[in-house]
Tab-separated table of C-alpha atoms and ligand atoms in Angstrom:
chain	number	residue	atom	x	y	z
A	176	MET	CA	38.294	-63.836	5.094
A	177	ILE	CA	35.434	-62.173	3.235
A	178	SER	CA	33.931	-58.688	3.441
A	179	VAL	CA	30.787	-57.874	5.396
A	180	GLU	CA	28.999	-57.192	2.076
A	181	ASP	CA	30.003	-60.514	0.527
A	182	ALA	CA	29.077	-62.403	3.679
A	183	LEU	CA	25.661	-60.782	3.696
A	184	LYS	CA	25.159	-61.474	-0.003
A	185	THR	CA	26.073	-65.141	0.415
A	186	ILE	CA	23.702	-65.594	3.346
A	187	LEU	CA	20.768	-63.791	1.724
A	188	ASN	CA	21.269	-65.767	-1.502
A	189	ALA	CA	20.792	-68.969	0.446
A	190	ILE	CA	17.521	-67.760	1.990
A	191	SER	CA	14.066	-67.625	0.391
A	192	PRO	CA	10.795	-66.309	1.753
A	193	LEU	CA	8.792	-69.000	3.555
A	194	GLY	CA	5.287	-70.072	2.587
A	195	LEU	CA	2.036	-68.401	3.573
A	196	GLU	CA	-0.369	-69.146	6.402
A	197	LYS	CA	-3.827	-67.851	7.266
A	198	VAL	CA	-3.955	-65.924	10.524
A	199	ASN	CA	-6.412	-63.809	12.422
A	200	ILE	CA	-5.900	-60.152	11.544
A	201	LEU	CA	-4.611	-59.269	15.023
A	202	ASP	CA	-1.953	-61.950	14.714
A	203	ALA	CA	-0.918	-60.342	11.423
A	204	LEU	CA	0.373	-57.212	13.173
A	205	GLY	CA	3.903	-56.467	11.959
A	206	ARG	CA	3.838	-59.297	9.427
A	207	VAL	CA	3.914	-59.199	5.646
A	208	ILE	CA	0.682	-59.917	3.804
A	209	GLY	CA	0.838	-62.511	1.057
A	210	GLU	CA	-2.267	-61.516	-0.900
A	211	ASP	CA	-3.834	-58.479	-2.546
A	212	VAL	CA	-6.934	-57.354	-0.678
A	213	TYR	CA	-9.894	-56.044	-2.669
A	214	ALA	CA	-12.877	-54.448	-0.961
A	215	GLY	CA	-15.890	-56.742	-1.032
A	216	ARG	CA	-18.154	-53.850	-0.095
A	217	ALA	CA	-18.248	-50.073	-0.152
A	218	ILE	CA	-17.255	-48.030	2.883
A	219	PRO	CA	-19.437	-46.346	3.964
A	220	PRO	CA	-22.046	-48.802	2.694
A	221	LYS	CA	-24.712	-46.032	2.350
A	222	ASP	CA	-24.816	-42.237	2.403
A	223	ASN	CA	-24.837	-41.283	6.062
A	224	SER	CA	-24.792	-38.282	8.301
A	225	ALA	CA	-21.471	-36.788	9.396
A	226	MET	CA	-23.187	-34.814	12.192
A	227	ASP	CA	-25.926	-34.957	14.793
A	228	GLY	CA	-28.554	-32.623	13.296
A	229	TYR	CA	-31.351	-32.531	10.730
A	230	ALA	CA	-31.511	-34.122	7.283
A	231	LEU	CA	-33.347	-31.848	4.876
A	232	ARG	CA	-33.567	-30.451	1.356
A	233	ALA	CA	-30.959	-27.688	0.929
A	234	ALA	CA	-33.342	-25.750	-1.352
A	235	ASP	CA	-35.734	-25.269	1.610
A	236	THR	CA	-33.078	-23.312	3.508
A	237	CYS	CA	-31.623	-21.053	0.802
A	238	SER	CA	-32.599	-17.826	2.582
A	239	ALA	CA	-32.424	-19.127	6.161
A	240	SER	CA	-30.560	-17.145	8.815
A	241	GLU	CA	-30.586	-16.521	12.575
A	242	THR	CA	-33.298	-13.848	12.132
A	243	THR	CA	-35.230	-15.452	9.272
A	244	PRO	CA	-35.029	-19.186	9.988
A	245	ALA	CA	-36.561	-21.810	7.706
A	246	ILE	CA	-39.281	-23.621	9.655
A	247	LEU	CA	-39.518	-27.322	8.733
A	248	GLU	CA	-41.796	-30.113	9.906
A	249	VAL	CA	-39.884	-32.930	11.676
A	250	VAL	CA	-41.296	-36.185	10.270
A	251	GLU	CA	-38.973	-38.752	11.789
A	252	ASP	CA	-36.162	-39.498	14.242
A	253	ILE	CA	-33.222	-41.474	12.764
A	254	PRO	CA	-30.815	-42.777	15.429
A	255	ALA	CA	-27.580	-44.392	14.184
A	256	GLY	CA	-28.098	-48.003	13.185
A	257	THR	CA	-31.716	-47.588	12.074
A	258	ILE	CA	-33.257	-47.389	8.610
A	259	PRO	CA	-35.228	-44.235	7.671
A	260	GLU	CA	-38.854	-44.992	6.850
A	261	LYS	CA	-39.990	-41.713	5.390
A	262	ARG	CA	-39.036	-39.725	2.329
A	263	ILE	CA	-38.237	-36.070	3.006
A	264	GLU	CA	-40.645	-33.856	1.038
A	265	PRO	CA	-40.326	-30.070	0.573
A	266	GLY	CA	-40.810	-28.323	3.911
A	267	GLN	CA	-39.829	-31.413	5.892
A	268	ALA	CA	-36.776	-32.593	7.874
A	269	ALA	CA	-35.723	-35.637	9.922
A	270	ARG	CA	-33.755	-35.506	13.152
A	271	ILE	CA	-30.643	-37.591	12.436
A	272	MET	CA	-27.649	-38.820	14.430
A	273	THR	CA	-24.047	-39.200	13.229
A	274	GLY	CA	-23.582	-42.358	11.172
A	275	ALA	CA	-27.323	-42.868	10.489
A	276	PRO	CA	-28.380	-43.352	6.848
A	277	VAL	CA	-29.611	-40.210	5.131
A	278	PRO	CA	-33.285	-40.548	4.152
A	279	GLU	CA	-34.539	-40.386	0.563
A	280	GLY	CA	-35.241	-36.873	-0.602
A	281	ALA	CA	-32.766	-35.212	1.770
A	282	ASP	CA	-29.592	-33.790	0.246
A	283	ALA	CA	-27.982	-32.067	3.228
A	284	VAL	CA	-27.542	-32.285	6.972
A	285	VAL	CA	-27.527	-29.217	9.197
A	286	ARG	CA	-25.778	-29.718	12.508
A	287	MET	CA	-27.724	-29.412	15.767
A	288	GLU	CA	-25.899	-26.207	16.795
A	289	ASP	CA	-27.378	-24.374	13.745
A	290	THR	CA	-30.975	-25.330	14.578
A	291	ARG	CA	-33.641	-24.653	17.230
A	292	LYS	CA	-36.247	-27.227	18.160
A	293	GLU	CA	-39.771	-25.796	18.214
A	294	GLY	CA	-42.226	-28.526	19.203
A	295	ARG	CA	-42.790	-30.791	16.165
A	296	GLN	CA	-41.003	-28.291	13.997
A	297	VAL	CA	-37.396	-27.197	13.689
A	298	ALA	CA	-36.019	-23.750	12.916
A	299	ILE	CA	-32.975	-23.952	10.610
A	300	LEU	CA	-30.722	-20.955	11.237
A	301	VAL	CA	-28.310	-21.269	8.311
A	302	ALA	CA	-28.534	-21.880	4.563
A	303	ALA	CA	-27.414	-25.444	3.825
A	304	LYS	CA	-25.314	-26.370	0.792
A	305	HIS	CA	-26.228	-29.364	-1.336
A	306	GLY	CA	-24.402	-32.422	0.056
A	307	GLN	CA	-23.336	-30.708	3.256
A	308	ASP	CA	-22.317	-33.052	6.109
A	309	ILE	CA	-23.271	-36.171	4.183
A	310	ARG	CA	-20.657	-38.913	3.915
A	311	LEU	CA	-21.199	-40.498	0.558
A	312	GLU	CA	-21.488	-44.208	-0.076
A	313	GLY	CA	-18.030	-45.493	-1.043
A	314	GLU	CA	-16.252	-42.188	-0.338
A	315	ASP	CA	-13.624	-44.062	1.713
A	316	VAL	CA	-13.473	-47.295	-0.287
A	317	GLN	CA	-15.340	-48.316	-3.437
A	318	SER	CA	-16.516	-51.877	-3.736
A	319	GLY	CA	-13.866	-53.774	-5.762
A	320	GLU	CA	-11.074	-51.308	-5.002
A	321	LYS	CA	-7.625	-52.692	-4.063
A	322	VAL	CA	-6.879	-51.547	-0.528
A	323	ILE	CA	-3.774	-53.539	0.506
A	324	SER	CA	-1.110	-55.033	-1.775
A	325	ARG	CA	0.827	-58.248	-1.322
A	326	GLY	CA	4.137	-57.487	0.361
A	327	GLU	CA	2.907	-54.692	2.608
A	328	VAL	CA	3.586	-54.777	6.342
A	329	ILE	CA	0.406	-54.991	8.402
A	330	ARG	CA	0.056	-52.104	10.847
A	331	PRO	CA	-2.892	-51.051	13.021
A	332	ALA	CA	-4.307	-48.994	10.113
A	333	GLU	CA	-4.350	-52.038	7.803
A	334	ILE	CA	-5.992	-54.089	10.565
A	335	GLY	CA	-8.711	-51.443	10.905
A	336	MET	CA	-9.268	-51.480	7.142
A	337	LEU	CA	-9.474	-55.287	7.038
A	338	ALA	CA	-11.948	-55.269	9.920
A	339	SER	CA	-14.163	-52.678	8.247
A	340	LEU	CA	-14.250	-54.889	5.146
A	341	GLY	CA	-15.309	-57.868	7.259
A	342	ARG	CA	-12.006	-59.724	6.757
A	343	SER	CA	-11.065	-61.552	9.955
A	344	PHE	CA	-8.379	-63.800	8.412
A	345	ILE	CA	-5.644	-63.040	5.900
A	346	SER	CA	-2.621	-64.812	4.398
A	347	VAL	CA	0.750	-63.734	5.725
A	348	TYR	CA	4.290	-65.078	5.361
A	349	GLN	CA	5.131	-67.681	7.987
A	350	ARG	CA	7.395	-66.903	10.908
A	351	PRO	CA	10.629	-68.913	10.700
A	352	LEU	CA	11.587	-71.343	13.419
A	353	VAL	CA	15.115	-70.386	14.408
A	354	ALA	CA	17.093	-73.014	16.320
A	355	ILE	CA	19.595	-71.630	18.818
A	356	VAL	CA	22.469	-73.919	19.764
A	357	ALA	CA	24.916	-72.740	22.422
A	358	THR	CA	28.261	-74.512	22.558
A	359	GLY	CA	30.860	-74.693	25.299
A	360	ASP	CA	31.841	-76.888	28.236
A	361	GLU	CA	32.069	-73.789	30.410
A	362	LEU	CA	28.373	-72.967	29.944
A	363	THR	CA	25.519	-73.576	32.321
A	364	ASP	CA	21.843	-72.693	32.079
A	365	ILE	CA	20.227	-69.747	33.777
A	366	ASP	CA	18.832	-71.609	36.807
A	367	GLU	CA	21.883	-73.706	37.658
A	368	THR	CA	23.947	-72.544	40.594
A	369	PRO	CA	26.967	-71.002	38.902
A	370	SER	CA	30.379	-72.175	40.025
A	371	PRO	CA	33.458	-69.981	39.518
A	372	TRP	CA	34.517	-71.883	36.400
A	373	LYS	CA	31.098	-71.851	34.749
A	374	ILE	CA	29.296	-69.002	33.005
A	375	VAL	CA	25.605	-68.701	32.206
A	376	SER	CA	24.796	-69.155	28.540
A	377	SER	CA	23.533	-65.618	28.135
A	378	ASN	CA	23.710	-65.960	24.348
A	379	SER	CA	20.872	-68.498	24.450
A	380	TYR	CA	18.674	-65.722	25.776
A	381	SER	CA	19.988	-62.625	24.009
A	382	LEU	CA	19.808	-64.464	20.669
A	383	ALA	CA	16.296	-65.776	21.391
A	384	ALA	CA	15.228	-62.230	22.227
A	385	LEU	CA	16.758	-60.932	18.995
A	386	VAL	CA	14.883	-63.629	17.061
A	387	LEU	CA	11.595	-62.660	18.720
A	388	ASN	CA	12.321	-59.002	18.115
A	389	CYS	CA	12.400	-59.434	14.368
A	390	GLY	CA	9.413	-61.764	14.258
A	391	GLY	CA	10.965	-65.249	14.267
A	392	ILE	CA	10.164	-68.087	16.654
A	393	PRO	CA	13.193	-69.115	18.736
A	394	MET	CA	13.698	-72.829	19.296
A	395	GLN	CA	16.032	-73.300	22.264
A	396	MET	CA	18.270	-76.305	21.663
A	397	GLY	CA	20.245	-75.942	24.895
A	398	ILE	CA	23.990	-76.229	25.317
A	399	ALA	CA	26.187	-78.560	23.258
A	400	LYS	CA	29.341	-79.815	24.970
A	401	ASP	CA	32.593	-79.261	23.083
A	402	ARG	CA	32.486	-82.806	21.719
A	403	ARG	CA	31.875	-83.744	18.113
A	404	GLU	CA	29.061	-86.210	18.837
A	405	ASP	CA	27.232	-83.766	21.072
A	406	LEU	CA	27.425	-80.998	18.498
A	407	VAL	CA	26.336	-83.338	15.690
A	408	ALA	CA	23.347	-84.479	17.772
A	409	LYS	CA	22.263	-80.921	18.582
A	410	PHE	CA	22.659	-79.805	14.958
A	411	GLN	CA	20.748	-82.867	13.796
A	412	ALA	CA	17.830	-82.030	16.103
A	413	ALA	CA	18.013	-78.397	14.990
A	414	ARG	CA	17.342	-79.363	11.360
A	415	ARG	CA	13.601	-79.172	12.027
A	416	ALA	CA	14.085	-75.401	12.060
A	417	ASP	CA	14.109	-73.021	9.090
A	418	LEU	CA	17.402	-71.495	10.212
A	419	ILE	CA	20.063	-72.671	12.639
A	420	VAL	CA	22.124	-70.282	14.716
A	421	SER	CA	24.943	-71.527	16.905
A	422	SER	CA	27.200	-69.551	19.181
A	423	GLY	CA	30.797	-70.268	20.118
A	424	GLY	CA	33.164	-73.014	19.049
A	425	VAL	CA	33.868	-71.376	15.713
A	426	SER	CA	37.307	-69.885	16.371
A	427	VAL	CA	40.741	-71.556	16.232
A	428	GLY	CA	40.736	-73.188	19.667
A	429	ASP	CA	41.382	-76.904	20.170
A	430	TYR	CA	37.723	-77.496	21.001
A	431	ASP	CA	36.166	-75.246	18.360
A	432	LEU	CA	34.324	-77.924	16.391
A	433	VAL	CA	31.505	-76.043	14.676
A	434	LYS	CA	33.423	-75.572	11.407
A	435	GLU	CA	34.411	-79.215	11.349
A	436	VAL	CA	30.819	-80.401	11.743
A	437	MET	CA	29.666	-77.840	9.176
A	438	GLN	CA	31.881	-79.582	6.592
A	439	GLU	CA	30.912	-83.169	7.277
A	440	LYS	CA	28.803	-85.429	5.055
A	441	GLU	CA	25.963	-83.582	3.371
A	442	ASN	CA	26.828	-80.303	5.133
A	443	ARG	CA	28.525	-77.512	3.231
A	444	MET	CA	30.412	-74.591	4.727
A	445	GLN	CA	30.355	-71.573	2.430
A	446	PHE	CA	32.606	-69.184	4.310
A	447	TRP	CA	34.441	-68.688	7.577
A	448	ARG	CA	35.730	-65.396	8.933
A	449	VAL	CA	34.379	-61.987	8.063
A	450	ALA	CA	36.408	-58.781	7.940
A	451	MET	CA	34.678	-57.218	10.920
A	452	LYS	CA	35.152	-56.590	14.609
A	453	PRO	CA	33.542	-57.807	16.734
A	454	GLY	CA	32.399	-60.952	14.971
A	455	ARG	CA	35.332	-62.030	12.828
A	456	PRO	CA	35.167	-65.813	13.380
A	457	LEU	CA	31.748	-66.354	11.816
A	458	ALA	CA	30.908	-69.391	9.695
A	459	PHE	CA	28.037	-69.909	7.296
A	460	GLY	CA	26.900	-73.000	5.503
A	461	MET	CA	24.111	-75.473	4.924
A	462	LEU	CA	23.369	-78.303	7.345
A	463	GLY	CA	21.697	-80.528	4.809
A	464	ASP	CA	19.217	-78.069	3.338
A	465	VAL	CA	18.943	-75.791	6.360
A	466	PRO	CA	21.028	-72.593	6.427
A	467	CYS	CA	23.254	-72.399	9.480
A	468	VAL	CA	25.154	-69.436	10.884
A	469	GLY	CA	27.920	-70.208	13.361
A	470	LEU	CA	28.229	-67.049	15.437
A	471	PRO	CA	31.255	-66.322	17.594
A	472	GLY	CA	30.723	-67.047	21.285
A	473	ASN	CA	31.539	-63.732	22.878
A	474	PRO	CA	28.269	-62.144	23.958
A	475	VAL	CA	28.829	-58.855	22.108
A	476	SER	CA	30.183	-60.541	18.965
A	477	ALA	CA	27.155	-62.829	18.868
A	478	MET	CA	24.696	-59.953	19.145
A	479	VAL	CA	26.476	-57.614	16.716
A	480	SER	CA	26.829	-60.308	14.059
A	481	PHE	CA	23.193	-61.336	14.568
A	482	GLU	CA	22.234	-57.744	13.773
A	483	GLN	CA	24.319	-57.707	10.592
A	484	PHE	CA	23.456	-61.112	9.119
A	485	ILE	CA	20.683	-62.996	10.865
A	486	ARG	CA	18.138	-60.243	11.291
A	487	PRO	CA	18.107	-59.507	7.533
A	488	ALA	CA	17.852	-63.256	6.834
A	489	ILE	CA	14.853	-63.688	9.152
A	490	LEU	CA	13.156	-60.628	7.670
A	491	LYS	CA	13.693	-62.000	4.157
A	492	MET	CA	12.138	-65.323	5.209
A	493	MET	CA	9.119	-63.386	6.465
A	494	GLY	CA	8.607	-61.677	3.108
A	495	HIS	CA	10.008	-58.274	4.077
A	496	VAL	CA	11.651	-56.092	1.455
A	497	ASN	CA	13.255	-53.648	3.886
A	498	LEU	CA	15.818	-55.880	5.520
A	499	PHE	CA	18.202	-53.433	7.077
A	500	ARG	CA	18.389	-51.221	10.108
A	501	ARG	CA	18.202	-47.525	9.481
A	502	THR	CA	21.432	-45.550	9.731
A	503	ILE	CA	21.871	-41.903	10.641
A	504	GLN	CA	24.739	-39.446	10.527
A	505	ALA	CA	25.884	-38.295	13.944
A	506	ARG	CA	28.597	-36.024	15.324
A	507	LEU	CA	31.246	-37.966	17.170
A	508	GLY	CA	31.981	-36.887	20.749
A	509	GLU	CA	35.460	-38.441	21.032
A	510	ASP	CA	38.431	-39.557	18.907
A	511	ILE	CA	38.285	-43.131	17.611
A	512	ASN	CA	41.136	-45.150	16.096
A	513	LYS	CA	41.678	-48.571	14.581
A	514	LYS	CA	43.873	-50.447	12.122
A	515	SER	CA	43.000	-50.418	8.450
A	516	GLY	CA	41.443	-53.453	6.803
A	517	ILE	CA	38.379	-54.526	8.717
A	518	ARG	CA	35.085	-52.892	9.578
A	519	HIS	CA	34.446	-52.061	13.210
A	520	PHE	CA	31.059	-51.801	14.873
A	521	LEU	CA	31.384	-49.691	18.009
A	522	ARG	CA	28.694	-49.841	20.656
A	523	ALA	CA	27.502	-46.305	21.099
A	524	ARG	CA	24.889	-44.058	22.579
A	525	ILE	CA	23.258	-41.549	20.269
A	526	GLN	CA	21.673	-38.461	21.722
A	527	LYS	CA	19.497	-35.938	19.979
A	528	ASP	CA	20.607	-32.380	20.353
A	529	GLY	CA	18.062	-30.167	18.606
A	530	ASP	CA	18.227	-31.243	14.962
A	531	LEU	CA	21.626	-32.861	15.395
A	532	TYR	CA	22.557	-36.318	16.578
A	533	THR	CA	25.656	-36.716	18.699
A	534	VAL	CA	27.234	-40.050	19.519
A	535	VAL	CA	29.766	-41.428	22.012
A	536	THR	CA	30.967	-44.988	22.553
A	537	THR	CA	29.632	-46.816	25.593
A	538	GLY	CA	33.005	-47.540	27.138
A	539	ASP	CA	35.150	-50.666	26.933
A	540	GLN	CA	34.636	-52.198	23.491
A	541	GLY	CA	35.838	-55.687	24.427
A	542	SER	CA	33.674	-58.363	22.819
A	543	GLY	CA	32.876	-59.849	26.214
A	544	ILE	CA	31.636	-56.554	27.657
A	545	LEU	CA	27.864	-57.018	27.426
A	546	LYS	CA	27.376	-53.807	29.415
A	547	SER	CA	28.520	-51.918	26.312
A	548	MET	CA	25.418	-53.325	24.538
A	549	VAL	CA	23.111	-52.603	27.461
A	550	ARG	CA	24.055	-48.946	27.296
A	551	ALA	CA	24.009	-48.716	23.505
A	552	ASN	CA	21.236	-47.626	21.175
A	553	GLY	CA	23.403	-47.746	18.057
A	554	LEU	CA	26.511	-49.131	16.418
A	555	ILE	CA	29.026	-46.734	14.911
A	556	ILE	CA	30.075	-48.206	11.557
A	557	PHE	CA	33.811	-47.516	11.314
A	558	PRO	CA	34.662	-48.360	7.673
A	559	GLU	CA	37.395	-50.805	6.621
A	560	GLU	CA	39.839	-48.342	5.111
A	561	MET	CA	39.494	-45.633	7.766
A	562	THR	CA	41.867	-45.509	10.737
A	563	THR	CA	40.926	-42.338	12.619
A	564	VAL	CA	37.929	-40.123	13.171
A	565	ARG	CA	38.415	-37.104	15.360
A	566	ALA	CA	35.904	-35.728	17.828
A	567	GLY	CA	33.491	-33.469	15.934
A	568	GLY	CA	33.664	-35.579	12.764
A	569	MET	CA	30.531	-37.164	11.311
A	570	VAL	CA	30.035	-40.939	11.488
A	571	THR	CA	27.393	-43.369	10.285
A	572	VAL	CA	25.479	-45.042	13.097
A	573	GLN	CA	23.225	-48.060	12.727
A	574	LEU	CA	20.128	-47.772	14.923
A	575	ILE	CA	19.705	-51.032	16.826
A	576	ASP	CA	17.152	-49.895	19.367
A	577	ASP	CA	13.570	-50.165	18.146
A	578	SER	CA	12.406	-47.719	20.791
A	579	LEU	CA	14.371	-44.927	19.036
A	580	ASP	CA	15.244	-43.573	22.476
A	581	PHE	CA	17.773	-40.807	21.935
A	582	THR	CA	18.021	-39.706	25.528
A	583	GLN	CA	20.791	-40.404	27.984
A	584	LYS	CA	20.301	-43.776	29.636
A	585	PRO	CA	19.315	-43.207	33.258
A	586	GLY	CA	21.989	-44.005	35.807
A	587	TYR	CA	25.053	-43.334	33.684
B	245	AMP	P1	34.381	-69.605	21.978
B	245	AMP	O1	34.336	-68.967	20.647
B	245	AMP	O2	33.571	-70.830	22.074
B	245	AMP	O3	35.786	-69.796	22.409
B	245	AMP	O4	33.753	-68.570	22.971
B	245	AMP	C1	34.309	-67.305	23.116
B	245	AMP	C2	33.910	-66.699	24.431
B	245	AMP	O5	32.507	-66.521	24.485
B	245	AMP	C3	34.266	-67.539	25.641
B	245	AMP	O6	34.762	-66.725	26.662
B	245	AMP	C4	32.954	-68.142	26.038
B	245	AMP	O7	32.906	-68.414	27.413
B	245	AMP	C5	31.958	-67.087	25.635
B	245	AMP	N1	30.692	-67.733	25.297
B	245	AMP	C6	30.559	-68.747	24.427
B	245	AMP	N2	29.269	-69.135	24.364
B	245	AMP	C7	28.587	-68.349	25.195
B	245	AMP	C8	27.218	-68.245	25.564
B	245	AMP	N3	26.308	-69.074	25.038
B	245	AMP	N4	26.859	-67.306	26.439
B	245	AMP	C9	27.771	-66.452	26.962
B	245	AMP	N5	29.077	-66.508	26.652
B	245	AMP	C10	29.506	-67.434	25.796
B	246	MG	MG1	33.665	-72.439	23.203
């Protein structure tokens, strides 16, 4: 049996980032960019007006006020998107809209509210400062400047920046194909009529959803019967994927064949059993050259061990540097106990209470109680050597809910 840390280290060592692919910038949302982006143009491309108003020479308005306005001749109208045709000479102004290029000769814009239109002239009611309300060429981005670095995660802001630079495609790390193999003679698929001795392979769906959630592409391989040949065939087909995840058949039962197949021929099993609960009977190895994690079959064990080992692996494949869920410190609302020696992950609900987080378990912690996951937004990490934490003590909680919802779940 190995520690959670060693298991994680072994798995991550066997995983490398995938190659790059070119995608449309909107498809890059949430993905890691594989190139440095340099601006091919300045933003803004030309000096332009930050206000609707009048472009003028500041010197013409140095003594202007409400009672002694500067009267200027309006020589041109410059709507946004047009090019000014006239140069502004002393005593002149141009009516200008926000975003329109500032004409030659002008060095300030006075906003509409500080002016009064008087036929073909305008009265300027304030003294303008040199440069006022002009957005300078390149004030956001200079041509040639590096704006996004390789390895950054693309968010809406980066997409806006890429668009403004005229970049519609960028290189990002590929999304891994993750094969999901359910095992068990008792399993049936979602649409079959369940009989009392069959259960729906919920893992096929919860695991696929977890894969999607961290950016991978799930490849549903269906259900393997608890027979060697069937498992071998499913694993063989799964080797098209970048990562194989199986569930069930990895414990000590008579029909638990995953370990056996993971040690055959060119396959190599690197470890079996991790000092954690739920999720102890977990196997990892290589099926040929494809990493394969054999998750335990119980629905909660499968999900909790996915969170600990497979999510970081998928994120690493996708070029991410931050591989781990955030943890917070929270005040425990009940006593918790366990034996020393292995790490427990307790399904729990965190609530925010002013500046403080409080946390309680979500009831029965059996590894088949999926309801405890449905209600949870975090996992209390109960360390190996610890045996008791009393109500009121502080615990570390891993946040597993991307929505960061710290309210009570409705209906409970
Ligand atoms: P196993 O490790 O194969 O003995 O499975 C442990 C428990 O998990 C058994 O009660 C199985 O019925 C259950 N189980 C295994 N695979 C799945 C699955 N794909 N979906 C839901 N439950 C499962
Ligand atoms: Mg089984």
